[in-house]
Structure formats: C-alpha cells, structure tokens
Coordinates of C-alpha atoms and ligand atoms in Angstrom, one line a residue:
M241 CA -57.1 -35.8 13.3
R242 CA -54.2 -35.0 11.1
H243 CA -55.6 -31.6 10.8
S244 CA -55.9 -31.0 14.5
R245 CA -52.4 -32.4 15.2
L246 CA -51.0 -30.1 12.7
N247 CA -52.8 -27.3 14.4
C248 CA -51.5 -28.3 17.7
A249 CA -47.9 -28.6 16.4
H250 CA -48.4 -25.2 14.8
L251 CA -49.7 -23.7 18.1
H252 CA -46.7 -25.2 20.0
C253 CA -44.4 -23.9 17.4
S254 CA -45.7 -20.4 17.4
W255 CA -45.6 -20.3 21.2
L256 CA -41.9 -21.2 21.1
L257 CA -41.4 -18.7 18.3
F258 CA -43.1 -16.1 20.3
I259 CA -40.9 -16.7 23.3
A260 CA -37.8 -16.7 21.1
V261 CA -38.8 -13.5 19.4
F262 CA -39.7 -11.9 22.7
M263 CA -36.4 -12.9 24.3
L264 CA -34.5 -11.8 21.2
C265 CA -36.2 -8.5 21.1
F266 CA -35.8 -7.9 24.8
G267 CA -32.1 -8.8 24.6
V268 CA -31.6 -6.6 21.7
I269 CA -33.4 -3.7 23.4
V270 CA -31.3 -4.1 26.6
S271 CA -28.1 -4.5 24.7
T272 CA -28.7 -1.6 22.3
T273 CA -29.7 0.8 25.0
N274 CA -26.7 -0.2 27.1
D275 CA -24.5 -0.2 24.2
S276 CA -25.5 3.2 22.7
D277 CA -24.3 5.0 25.8
R278 CA -21.1 2.9 25.9
L279 CA -20.4 3.6 22.3
A280 CA -21.1 7.3 22.6
L281 CA -18.7 7.5 25.6
L282 CA -16.0 5.7 23.6
A283 CA -16.6 8.1 20.7
F284 CA -16.3 11.0 23.2
K285 CA -13.0 9.5 24.4
A286 CA -11.7 9.1 20.9
E287 CA -11.7 12.8 20.4
I288 CA -9.7 13.6 23.6
T289 CA -6.2 14.4 22.5
S290 CA -4.7 15.0 26.0
D291 CA -5.7 13.6 29.3
P292 CA -2.9 14.6 31.7
F293 CA -4.4 12.9 34.8
E294 CA -5.2 9.7 32.8
R295 CA -8.8 9.8 33.9
L296 CA -10.1 8.1 30.8
N297 CA -7.8 5.1 31.2
S298 CA -10.7 3.6 33.3
W299 CA -12.9 4.0 30.3
N300 CA -12.2 0.4 29.1
D301 CA -14.1 -2.8 28.7
S302 CA -12.9 -4.3 32.0
T303 CA -15.6 -2.4 33.8
D304 CA -19.2 -1.4 33.1
F305 CA -19.3 2.1 31.7
C306 CA -21.4 3.3 34.7
Q307 CA -18.2 2.8 36.7
W308 CA -16.0 4.9 34.5
Y309 CA -14.4 8.1 35.9
G310 CA -16.8 11.0 35.7
V311 CA -19.8 8.9 34.6
T312 CA -23.0 8.6 36.7
C313 CA -25.9 6.4 35.7
G314 CA -29.5 6.5 36.7
H315 CA -30.8 3.9 39.2
R316 CA -33.6 2.5 37.1
H317 CA -32.0 2.5 33.6
H318 CA -28.5 1.6 32.7
K319 CA -28.1 5.1 31.2
V320 CA -25.7 7.9 31.7
T321 CA -27.3 10.8 33.6
V322 CA -24.2 12.9 34.5
L323 CA -20.9 13.3 32.7
D324 CA -18.6 15.3 34.9
L325 CA -15.0 15.8 33.7
H326 CA -14.5 19.4 34.8
S327 CA -11.0 20.7 35.6
Q328 CA -9.2 17.7 34.3
G329 CA -6.9 19.5 31.8
L330 CA -8.5 17.7 28.9
S331 CA -7.8 18.8 25.3
G332 CA -9.6 17.8 22.2
S333 CA -13.1 18.4 20.8
I334 CA -16.5 17.5 22.1
S335 CA -17.7 14.5 20.1
L336 CA -21.0 14.9 18.3
H337 CA -21.9 11.5 19.6
I338 CA -22.5 13.2 22.9
G339 CA -26.0 13.7 21.5
N340 CA -26.6 9.9 21.9
L341 CA -26.5 10.0 25.7
S342 CA -30.3 10.4 25.7
F343 CA -30.7 10.3 29.5
L344 CA -28.0 12.9 30.2
R345 CA -29.1 15.6 32.7
E346 CA -25.7 17.2 33.5
L347 CA -22.8 17.8 31.2
R348 CA -19.9 19.3 33.1
L349 CA -16.9 19.9 31.0
Q350 CA -15.9 23.3 32.3
N351 CA -12.4 24.4 33.0
N352 CA -10.6 22.2 30.4
S353 CA -9.1 23.0 27.0
F354 CA -11.9 21.7 24.6
R355 CA -11.5 23.3 21.2
L356 CA -13.6 23.6 18.1
E357 CA -17.4 23.9 18.0
I358 CA -20.1 23.0 20.5
P359 CA -21.8 20.1 18.6
P360 CA -25.4 21.0 17.6
Q361 CA -26.3 17.4 18.6
I362 CA -26.5 18.7 22.2
G363 CA -30.0 19.7 21.1
Q364 CA -30.9 16.0 21.1
L365 CA -30.4 15.9 24.9
R366 CA -34.0 16.6 25.8
R367 CA -33.4 15.8 29.5
L368 CA -30.4 18.1 29.8
Q369 CA -30.6 20.5 32.7
M370 CA -27.1 21.7 33.2
L371 CA -24.7 22.5 30.4
Y372 CA -21.3 23.7 31.8
L373 CA -18.7 24.4 29.2
S374 CA -17.1 27.5 30.8
N375 CA -13.4 28.2 30.5
N376 CA -12.5 26.2 27.5
S377 CA -11.4 27.3 24.0
L378 CA -14.6 26.6 22.2
T379 CA -15.1 28.5 18.9
G380 CA -17.9 28.9 16.4
E381 CA -21.4 30.0 17.2
I382 CA -23.8 29.0 20.0
P383 CA -25.8 26.3 18.3
K384 CA -29.4 27.2 17.8
N385 CA -30.2 23.5 18.5
I386 CA -29.6 24.1 22.2
S387 CA -33.1 25.6 22.2
A388 CA -34.4 22.0 21.9
C389 CA -33.0 21.2 25.3
S390 CA -36.3 22.3 26.8
N391 CA -35.4 21.2 30.4
L392 CA -32.2 23.3 30.5
V393 CA -31.8 25.3 33.7
F394 CA -28.1 26.4 33.6
L395 CA -26.4 27.4 30.4
L396 CA -22.8 28.4 31.3
L397 CA -20.5 29.1 28.3
E398 CA -18.4 31.9 29.8
Y399 CA -14.7 32.2 29.0
N400 CA -14.6 30.7 25.5
Q401 CA -14.1 32.2 22.0
L402 CA -17.6 31.9 20.8
V403 CA -18.7 34.2 17.9
G404 CA -21.9 35.2 16.2
G405 CA -25.1 36.2 17.8
I406 CA -27.1 35.1 20.7
P407 CA -29.6 32.7 19.0
L408 CA -33.1 34.1 19.4
E409 CA -34.4 30.5 19.6
L410 CA -33.0 30.4 23.2
G411 CA -36.1 32.4 24.1
S412 CA -38.0 29.1 24.2
L413 CA -36.1 27.7 27.1
S414 CA -38.7 28.5 29.7
N415 CA -36.9 26.7 32.5
L416 CA -33.6 28.6 32.1
Q417 CA -32.5 30.2 35.4
T418 CA -28.9 31.2 34.6
I419 CA -27.2 32.3 31.3
D420 CA -23.5 33.1 31.4
F421 CA -21.8 34.2 28.1
T422 CA -19.1 36.3 29.8
A423 CA -15.9 36.9 28.0
N424 CA -16.6 35.6 24.5
Q425 CA -16.8 37.5 21.2
L426 CA -20.5 37.5 20.7
T427 CA -21.9 40.2 18.3
G428 CA -25.3 41.5 17.3
S429 CA -28.0 42.6 19.6
I430 CA -29.6 41.0 22.6
P431 CA -32.7 39.2 21.1
S432 CA -35.9 40.5 22.5
S433 CA -37.1 36.9 22.8
M434 CA -34.9 36.8 26.0
G435 CA -37.9 38.5 27.6
N436 CA -39.7 35.1 27.3
L437 CA -37.3 33.4 29.7
T438 CA -39.5 34.1 32.7
S439 CA -37.6 31.7 35.0
L440 CA -34.4 33.6 34.5
E441 CA -32.6 34.8 37.6
A442 CA -29.2 35.7 36.2
I443 CA -27.9 36.8 32.9
S444 CA -24.3 37.7 32.2
C445 CA -23.0 38.8 28.9
Y446 CA -20.0 40.8 30.3
Q447 CA -17.2 41.5 27.9
N448 CA -18.5 40.6 24.5
C449 CA -19.2 42.8 21.4
L450 CA -22.9 43.1 21.7
S451 CA -24.5 46.2 20.1
G452 CA -27.9 47.7 19.8
I453 CA -30.3 48.5 22.6
I454 CA -31.2 46.6 25.8
P455 CA -34.6 45.2 24.8
Q456 CA -37.6 46.4 26.7
S457 CA -38.8 42.8 27.0
L458 CA -36.1 42.2 29.7
G459 CA -38.4 44.1 32.0
R460 CA -40.7 41.0 32.0
L461 CA -38.0 39.0 33.8
T462 CA -39.5 39.4 37.2
K463 CA -37.3 36.8 38.9
L464 CA -34.1 38.5 37.7
K465 CA -31.5 39.0 40.4
T466 CA -28.4 39.6 38.3
L467 CA -28.1 41.6 35.1
I468 CA -24.6 41.9 33.8
L469 CA -24.2 43.5 30.4
G470 CA -21.0 45.4 31.0
S471 CA -18.1 45.9 28.5
N472 CA -20.1 45.7 25.3
G473 CA -21.2 48.3 22.7
L474 CA -24.8 48.7 23.9
S475 CA -26.6 52.0 23.3
G476 CA -29.9 53.6 23.9
T477 CA -31.3 53.9 27.4
I478 CA -32.0 51.4 30.2
P479 CA -35.7 50.4 29.7
P480 CA -37.6 51.9 32.6
T481 CA -39.3 48.5 33.3
I482 CA -35.9 47.1 34.4
F483 CA -35.9 49.4 37.4
N484 CA -39.1 47.7 38.4
L485 CA -37.5 44.3 38.8
S486 CA -37.6 44.4 42.5
L487 CA -35.5 41.3 43.1
L488 CA -32.4 42.7 41.3
I489 CA -29.3 42.5 43.4
E490 CA -26.7 43.4 40.8
I491 CA -26.9 45.7 37.8
D492 CA -23.7 46.0 35.8
I493 CA -23.9 47.8 32.5
K494 CA -20.5 49.4 32.8
A495 CA -18.6 50.5 29.7
N496 CA -21.2 50.8 27.1
Q497 CA -22.8 53.8 25.4
I498 CA -25.9 54.0 27.5
G499 CA -27.6 57.4 27.8
G500 CA -30.6 58.6 29.7
G501 CA -30.8 59.0 33.4
L502 CA -31.6 57.1 36.6
P503 CA -35.2 57.1 37.7
E504 CA -36.2 59.2 40.7
E505 CA -37.7 56.2 42.5
I506 CA -34.8 53.8 42.0
G507 CA -34.1 53.3 45.7
F508 CA -37.7 52.3 46.3
T509 CA -38.2 50.1 43.3
L510 CA -34.9 48.2 43.8
P511 CA -34.8 47.6 47.6
N512 CA -32.4 44.6 47.2
L513 CA -29.8 46.3 45.1
Q514 CA -26.2 45.6 46.2
D515 CA -24.3 46.6 43.2
L516 CA -25.1 49.4 40.8
S517 CA -22.3 49.7 38.2
I518 CA -23.1 51.9 35.2
G519 CA -19.7 53.6 35.0
Y520 CA -18.3 54.7 31.6
N521 CA -21.5 55.4 29.8
Q522 CA -23.4 58.6 28.9
L523 CA -25.8 58.8 31.8
A524 CA -27.0 62.4 32.4
G525 CA -29.2 64.0 35.0
S526 CA -28.8 63.9 38.7
I527 CA -28.2 61.0 41.2
P528 CA -31.7 60.3 42.6
L529 CA -32.2 61.2 46.3
S530 CA -33.9 57.8 46.8
I531 CA -30.5 56.1 46.2
S532 CA -30.1 56.3 50.0
N533 CA -33.2 54.1 50.4
A534 CA -31.5 51.2 48.6
T535 CA -30.1 50.2 52.0
N536 CA -28.4 47.1 50.8
L537 CA -26.1 48.9 48.4
R538 CA -22.4 47.9 48.6
R539 CA -21.0 49.3 45.3
L540 CA -22.0 52.5 43.6
D541 CA -20.0 52.8 40.4
L542 CA -21.2 55.8 38.3
G543 CA -17.8 57.2 37.2
G544 CA -17.2 58.4 33.7
N545 CA -20.7 59.7 32.9
E546 CA -22.4 63.1 32.5
L547 CA -24.2 63.2 35.8
S548 CA -24.7 66.7 37.3
G549 CA -26.3 68.3 40.4
K550 CA -25.7 67.7 44.1
V551 CA -24.6 64.3 45.4
P552 CA -27.4 63.2 47.6
S553 CA -27.1 62.0 51.2
L554 CA -25.9 58.4 51.4
A555 CA -26.6 58.2 55.1
N556 CA -28.6 54.9 55.1
L557 CA -26.1 52.9 53.0
R558 CA -24.4 51.2 55.9
N559 CA -22.9 48.4 53.7
L560 CA -21.4 50.7 51.2
W561 CA -17.7 50.1 50.6
F562 CA -17.0 51.3 47.1
V563 CA -18.1 54.6 45.5
T564 CA -16.9 55.9 42.2
L565 CA -18.4 59.1 40.8
F566 CA -15.3 60.5 39.0
T567 CA -15.4 62.3 35.7
N568 CA -18.9 63.7 35.8
N569 CA -20.3 67.2 36.2
L570 CA -21.3 66.8 39.9
G571 CA -21.3 69.9 42.2
S572 CA -21.9 73.5 41.6
G573 CA -18.4 74.8 41.8
G574 CA -18.6 77.8 44.1
S575 CA -16.6 78.4 47.3
N576 CA -19.7 79.0 49.4
V577 CA -21.6 75.9 48.4
D578 CA -22.9 72.8 50.0
D579 CA -21.3 70.3 47.6
M580 CA -19.5 68.4 50.3
S581 CA -22.2 67.6 52.8
F582 CA -22.8 64.1 51.4
L583 CA -19.3 63.3 52.7
C584 CA -20.5 63.5 56.3
S585 CA -23.4 61.1 55.4
L586 CA -20.8 58.5 54.7
T587 CA -19.7 58.3 58.3
N588 CA -22.4 55.7 58.8
S589 CA -20.9 53.3 56.3
A590 CA -18.7 51.1 58.5
K591 CA -17.2 49.2 55.6
L592 CA -16.3 52.1 53.5
M593 CA -13.0 51.6 51.7
V594 CA -12.9 53.6 48.4
L595 CA -14.3 57.0 47.4
V596 CA -13.2 58.2 43.9
M597 CA -14.6 61.5 42.8
H598 CA -11.9 63.3 40.8
E599 CA -12.8 65.4 37.8
N600 CA -16.1 66.9 38.8
R601 CA -17.2 70.5 39.8
L602 CA -17.3 70.0 43.5
G603 CA -16.8 73.3 45.4
G604 CA -16.8 74.2 49.1
T605 CA -14.4 73.0 51.7
L606 CA -13.4 69.5 52.8
P607 CA -15.4 68.9 56.0
A608 CA -13.8 67.7 59.2
C609 CA -16.2 64.8 59.4
I610 CA -14.1 62.8 57.0
G611 CA -12.0 62.1 60.1
N612 CA -15.0 60.0 61.2
F613 CA -14.9 57.7 58.1
S614 CA -14.6 54.0 58.9
A615 CA -11.2 52.7 60.0
T616 CA -11.5 50.5 56.9
F617 CA -11.1 53.5 54.6
V618 CA -8.1 53.3 52.2
A619 CA -8.6 55.5 49.2
L620 CA -9.9 59.1 48.7
R621 CA -9.5 60.8 45.3
L622 CA -10.9 64.3 45.0
G623 CA -8.4 65.8 42.5
Q624 CA -9.5 68.1 39.6
N625 CA -12.4 69.7 41.4
L626 CA -13.0 73.2 42.8
I627 CA -12.5 72.5 46.5
S628 CA -11.1 75.4 48.5
G629 CA -10.0 76.0 52.0
E630 CA -7.7 73.8 54.1
I631 CA -7.4 70.1 54.4
P632 CA -8.8 69.3 57.9
K633 CA -6.3 67.8 60.4
E634 CA -8.9 65.1 61.2
I635 CA -7.8 63.3 58.1
G636 CA -5.0 62.0 60.3
N637 CA -7.6 59.8 62.0
L638 CA -7.8 57.7 58.9
V639 CA -5.1 55.2 59.9
N640 CA -5.4 53.0 56.9
L641 CA -5.6 55.7 54.3
E642 CA -3.1 54.7 51.5
A643 CA -4.2 56.8 48.5
F644 CA -5.2 60.4 49.1
R645 CA -5.3 62.8 46.1
M646 CA -6.5 66.4 46.1
D647 CA -4.4 67.7 43.2
D648 CA -5.8 70.4 40.9
N649 CA -8.1 72.1 43.4
L650 CA -8.2 75.6 45.0
L651 CA -6.7 74.6 48.4
S652 CA -4.9 76.8 50.7
G653 CA -3.0 76.3 54.0
P654 CA -0.5 73.6 55.0
I655 CA -0.9 70.0 54.2
P656 CA -1.6 68.2 57.5
Ligands
NAG992 C1 -25.2 7.9 17.6 O1 -26.5 7.9 17.0 C2 -26.5 8.0 15.6 C3 -27.9 8.1 15.2 O2 -28.7 7.1 15.7 C4 -25.7 6.9 15.0 O3 -25.7 7.1 13.6 C5 -24.3 6.9 15.6 O4 -23.6 5.7 15.1 C6 -24.4 6.8 17.1 N1 -23.0 6.9 17.6 C7 -22.4 6.0 18.3 C8 -21.0 6.3 18.7 O5 -22.9 4.9 18.5
NAG993 C1 -9.1 -0.4 32.8 O1 -9.8 0.3 33.8 C2 -9.5 -0.2 35.1 C3 -10.3 0.5 36.1 O2 -11.6 0.5 35.8 C4 -8.0 0.0 35.4 O3 -7.7 -0.5 36.6 C5 -7.2 -0.6 34.3 O4 -5.8 -0.2 34.5 C6 -7.7 -0.1 32.9 N1 -6.9 -0.8 31.9 C7 -6.1 -0.1 31.0 C8 -5.5 -0.9 30.0 O5 -5.9 1.1 31.1
NAG994 C1 -9.2 24.6 36.6 O1 -8.4 23.4 36.2 C2 -7.0 23.5 36.7 C3 -6.3 22.2 36.2 O2 -6.3 22.2 34.8 C4 -7.0 23.5 38.2 O3 -5.7 23.7 38.6 C5 -7.8 24.7 38.7 O4 -7.9 24.7 40.1 C6 -9.2 24.7 38.1 N1 -10.0 25.8 38.4 C7 -11.2 25.8 39.0 C8 -11.8 27.1 39.3 O5 -11.7 24.7 39.3
NAG995 C1 -9.3 28.3 33.2 O1 -8.5 27.3 32.6 C2 -7.1 27.6 32.7 C3 -6.3 26.5 32.0 O2 -7.1 25.4 31.7 C4 -6.7 27.6 34.2 O3 -5.3 27.9 34.3 C5 -7.5 28.7 34.9 O4 -7.2 28.7 36.2 C6 -9.0 28.5 34.6 N1 -9.7 29.6 35.2 C7 -10.8 29.4 36.0 C8 -11.5 30.6 36.4 O5 -11.2 28.3 36.3
NAG996 C1 -30.9 20.8 14.8 O1 -32.3 21.1 14.9 C2 -32.9 21.0 13.6 C3 -34.3 21.5 13.8 O2 -34.9 21.1 15.0 C4 -33.0 19.5 13.2 O3 -33.6 19.3 12.0 C5 -31.5 19.0 13.1 O4 -31.5 17.6 12.9 C6 -30.8 19.3 14.4 N1 -29.4 19.0 14.2 C7 -28.7 18.2 15.0 C8 -27.3 18.0 14.6 O5 -29.2 17.6 15.9
NAG997 C1 -41.1 35.4 22.6 O1 -40.6 36.7 22.4 C2 -40.9 37.3 21.1 C3 -40.2 38.6 21.0 O2 -40.3 39.3 22.2 C4 -42.4 37.3 20.9 O3 -42.7 37.9 19.6 C5 -43.0 35.9 21.0 O4 -44.4 36.0 20.9 C6 -42.6 35.3 22.3 N1 -43.0 33.9 22.3 C7 -43.6 33.3 23.3 C8 -43.9 31.9 23.2 O5 -43.9 33.9 24.3
NAG998 C1 -43.4 50.0 37.9 O1 -44.3 49.4 38.8 C2 -45.3 50.3 39.3 C3 -46.1 49.6 40.3 O2 -46.4 48.3 39.9 C4 -46.1 50.8 38.1 O3 -47.1 51.8 38.6 C5 -45.2 51.5 37.1 O4 -46.0 51.9 36.0 C6 -44.1 50.6 36.7 N1 -43.2 51.3 35.8 C7 -42.7 50.8 34.7 C8 -41.8 51.7 34.0 O5 -43.0 49.7 34.3
NAG999 C1 -35.5 57.3 52.3 O1 -34.3 57.9 52.6 C2 -34.4 59.2 53.1 C3 -33.0 59.8 53.2 O2 -32.1 59.0 53.8 C4 -35.1 59.1 54.4 O3 -35.2 60.4 55.0 C5 -36.5 58.5 54.2 O4 -37.1 58.3 55.5 C6 -36.4 57.2 53.5 N1 -37.7 56.7 53.1 C7 -38.1 55.5 53.4 C8 -39.5 55.2 53.0 O5 -37.4 54.7 54.0
NAG1000 C1 -16.8 62.5 64.9 O1 -17.4 61.6 65.8 C2 -17.3 61.9 67.1 C3 -17.8 60.8 67.9 O2 -19.0 60.3 67.4 C4 -18.1 63.2 67.3 O3 -18.0 63.6 68.7 C5 -17.5 64.3 66.4 O4 -18.3 65.4 66.5 C6 -17.5 63.9 65.0 N1 -16.8 64.8 64.2 C7 -17.3 65.4 63.2 C8 -16.4 66.4 62.5 O5 -18.4 65.1 62.7

C-alpha cells in the first residue's frame, strides 16, 4: 500500500517535473535564440562610432529587434535574415559578433565608412548568400574563413583597402556567381582554384596589384559573362580556353603585361562579346578578320600594343561606338597601299563616336567615305602615321566632330 502510494506520488512528481523541465528548456531555447541575435546586433551597434542619420537610435529595447532599422527577420523563426545598412554614412568597425547572426542571408553594408578588418567570424554564417561590403575603408586581408559560407552567391568587396592575396580557399564556393575585388591593393597571383567556381558569371579584379599569369583553369568557367582583370601586373598570355567561353560579354585585361596574340576565330567563338579591352599590353600579331563576326561589339580597345598588319573590315559591327588602336604597328606605310579601306567599313556603325589610331604605320590616303560616318561621331585621331594626299572635303559632313588630329603625317593640299 505504502509502497504503491509512494510510487504514485513519485509518478505524479516526475510528471510535474517533466512539464517543468520541458517548459524551462523550451523557454530557455526560445529566449536564447531570440536573445543571441539581439545581443549580436547590440554588439554590432556598439562598434559604430558615427551614425549621421541616427538610424541606430531605433535599436533599443522599446521594440523587438526585428523592427529595428535595416533588420529583417524570417517568418518562421525570430531570427535576423537580412541586415541592410548600406549608404548610411556609418563609421566604425564590423563587430565580430556578426558571426552570431546564424540565419543571416544578406549582409549589406556597402557605401559606408567601415574601417579595420573584415571579421573572420563571417565564416560562421553558413546561410549567407550576399556579402556586400563595397565602398568602405576596410583593411587587412580577405579572410580565408569566408570560404565556409558555402551558400555565398555575391561577394562584393570593391573599393576598399584590402591587401594580401586572393585566398585559394574561395575556390570551394561552388554557388558564387559574382566576385568583385575592384580597386583594392590585392597582391599575388590569381589562384587556379578559381577555375572550380563553375557558377561564376562575373569576376572583376580591376585595379589591384595582382601578378603572375591568368590561370588556364579560368577556361572552365563556362557561365562567365564578365572577365575584368585590367590595371594589374599580370603577364603571360591569355589562355586560349578563355576565348572559348561563348557567353562572355566583356573582356577587360587592359594595362597589364600580357603578350601573345588574338586567336583567328575570336569573332566566332565569342558571339556575345560587347567589350574587348586589352589596351596597354604586349599583344602582337594581327587583328583577326573574324572580329567583324562579333556583331555585338561596342568597344574595341587595343591601343598601346604591338599589333601589326592590315586593320580588317569592321563592316558588321553596327553597335560599335569606341575604337582605339593607337600606338601599334598597324598598316604597311606606303603611299599606294590599302591601309585605309577599313575606314569605309565603319560607315555602317550608326553609333560610332570615337576612333583613335595615332602612332601606327598607316599609309595611303584618307578616303572620302569618312564623310559618311555616323552623325554621332566626335573624335578622330590619326596623327603620327604615314597618310598622304589631301584631307577630303567630306569631312565637313561630320557636324559633331570635336577632336580631329592628323599631325605628323605626309599630307598635302589645303585643310578643308
Ligand atoms: C556570440 O557567440 C559567441 C560564441 O557562442 C559568444 O561567446 C559571444 O558572447 C556571442 N556574442 C554576443 C554579443 O552574444
Ligand atoms: C527607441 O526606438 C524607437 C523606435 O523604435 C524610437 O521612437 C525611440 O525614440 C528610441 N528611443 C531612444 C532613446 O532613442
Ligand atoms: C553612398 O552614400 C552616400 C551617403 O553617405 C550617398 O549620398 C550616395 O548616394 C551613396 N551612393 C550610392 C551609389 O548609393
Ligand atoms: C563611396 O562612399 C563615399 C563616401 O562614403 C561617397 O562619397 C561615394 O559617392 C561612394 N561611391 C559610390 C560609388 O557609391
Ligand atoms: C576560421 O576557420 C577555421 C577553420 O575552419 C576555424 O577553426 C576557426 O574557428 C574560424 N575562425 C573564426 C573566427 O570563425
Ligand atoms: C580546385 O582547383 C584546384 C586547382 O585548380 C584543384 O587542384 C582541385 O582539385 C579543385 N578542387 C575541386 C573540389 O574541384
Ligand atoms: C574550343 O572549343 C572547340 C569546340 O568545342 C574545340 O574544338 C577547341 O579545341 C576548343 N579550344 C580550346 C583552346 O579549348
Ligand atoms: C563573318 O564576317 C565576314 C566579314 O564581314 C563575312 O563576310 C562573313 O559572312 C561572316 N561569317 C559569318 C559566318 O557570319
Ligand atoms: C556616302 O553615302 C551616300 C548615300 O548613301 C552615297 O551616295 C555616297 O556614295 C557615299 N560616299 C562615299 C564616299 O562613300
């Protein structure tokens, strides 16, 4: 009897205990999950030294943190999914406690004045898809730990003062579509692991201090549309496989020390190309005839190289507006040569504005067809060539021509 009563009391007790423990645990779980995001946001706020629009005044205990300025929470969980404080004139550093916002998908802090380093704790944000830190004053290296953000799609770090190399660990971010490291001070070579980023559509490392070669592995990036590596110290040649990436729209490798030539079939393998900018390098050989088959081309910027031979017809390039071929060895120099016929092929380009071809070996005479250039045309530079004969009076048709230079040629006759 006694025994069973005890048993019963015991049972009753443990049931109450169970409920109590359950409620306690549940309460603690709810409050810690809630609280960890709130505490992380407050820790983030604590490192903001200037907030000119007083956005973070709303970050106080009178409202739930999901209502705070720039904070978005998920529907199901009471967790921060987006932190968007871009263009708010904020100064300070990015708190390492940002790594505690475990449900964060988008971190948008671009166009502020954040200083110091990107905290490696960002690597704890396994759900992060967008990391926008562009146009701040961030220093130090790109943390290797970002490679743990396996869902990352956009990694935008342009216009900061980041140093060191591009971490080869980034090659594991198989969902990355856009990388922008423009205008930092990154050094070292482009890691060949970048060729593993098979979702990549755009990579820009413009204006850094990168050296070494362009890795062959980039030729595996079959979704690539934009390849911008201009203003660095890259050498070697452009890997031939890159000219097979048929979705490419923009190639900008300007101002490096790239040698080699352009492949004969470029206009067929890159049918979507709009911008080919490889000026200020050491490209040799001739401009491929097939360039005229890249019918979407708008910019052709090959000035400051060692290109030679005849300039091919550009007749099919109806969207072309900007052509620079200055400071090369183009043309054959004689007076009875056909160096100038490509000019007449440009009369189809209804948007043409700029043609800069000074410092070459162009011979022959200036054809009258230049009078049929588009009315949009503003600048023609043909100085320092071997052009003879007279300047055709049809040049007077070009009503918007502002800059016309023919100095240092072999011209005769009056200037119309
Ligand atoms: C963030 O998480 C770490 C590790 O769990 C913890 O030590 C730290 O106190 C947390 N930060 C905040 C502001 O709660
Ligand atoms: C706290 O935030 C609310 C808006 O959420 C704001 O109206 C109030 O002024 C804030 N309090 C302080 C002391 O800044
Ligand atoms: C950058 O932020 C400033 C305010 O600090 C703003 O005036 C400017 O329009 C922003 N730029 C962009 C591109 O959003
Ligand atoms: C970058 O930030 C500075 C100051 O914060 C601002 O003046 C400038 O307009 C920004 N540039 C861009 C491209 O947003
Ligand atoms: C960075 O990643 C390493 C290796 O995954 C890890 O051990 C370390 O804790 C991470 N650091 C931070 C600050 O998250
Ligand atoms: C990534 O790239 C490197 C260098 O190109 C290669 O050695 C490695 O096997 C690749 N890893 C994966 C997972 O594809
Ligand atoms: C480019 O692609 C074509 C057709 O798929 C192939 O025959 C050629 O070998 C490729 N060239 C390079 C350099 O990869
Ligand atoms: C390529 O361009 C040339 C010169 O403009 C033209 O004659 C030829 O038909 C084009 N080829 C193709 C396949 O479009
Ligand atoms: C310029 O175009 C007009 C009209 O299409 C044509 O009659 C003329 O022959 C062309 N002039 C030259 C020099 O090509």
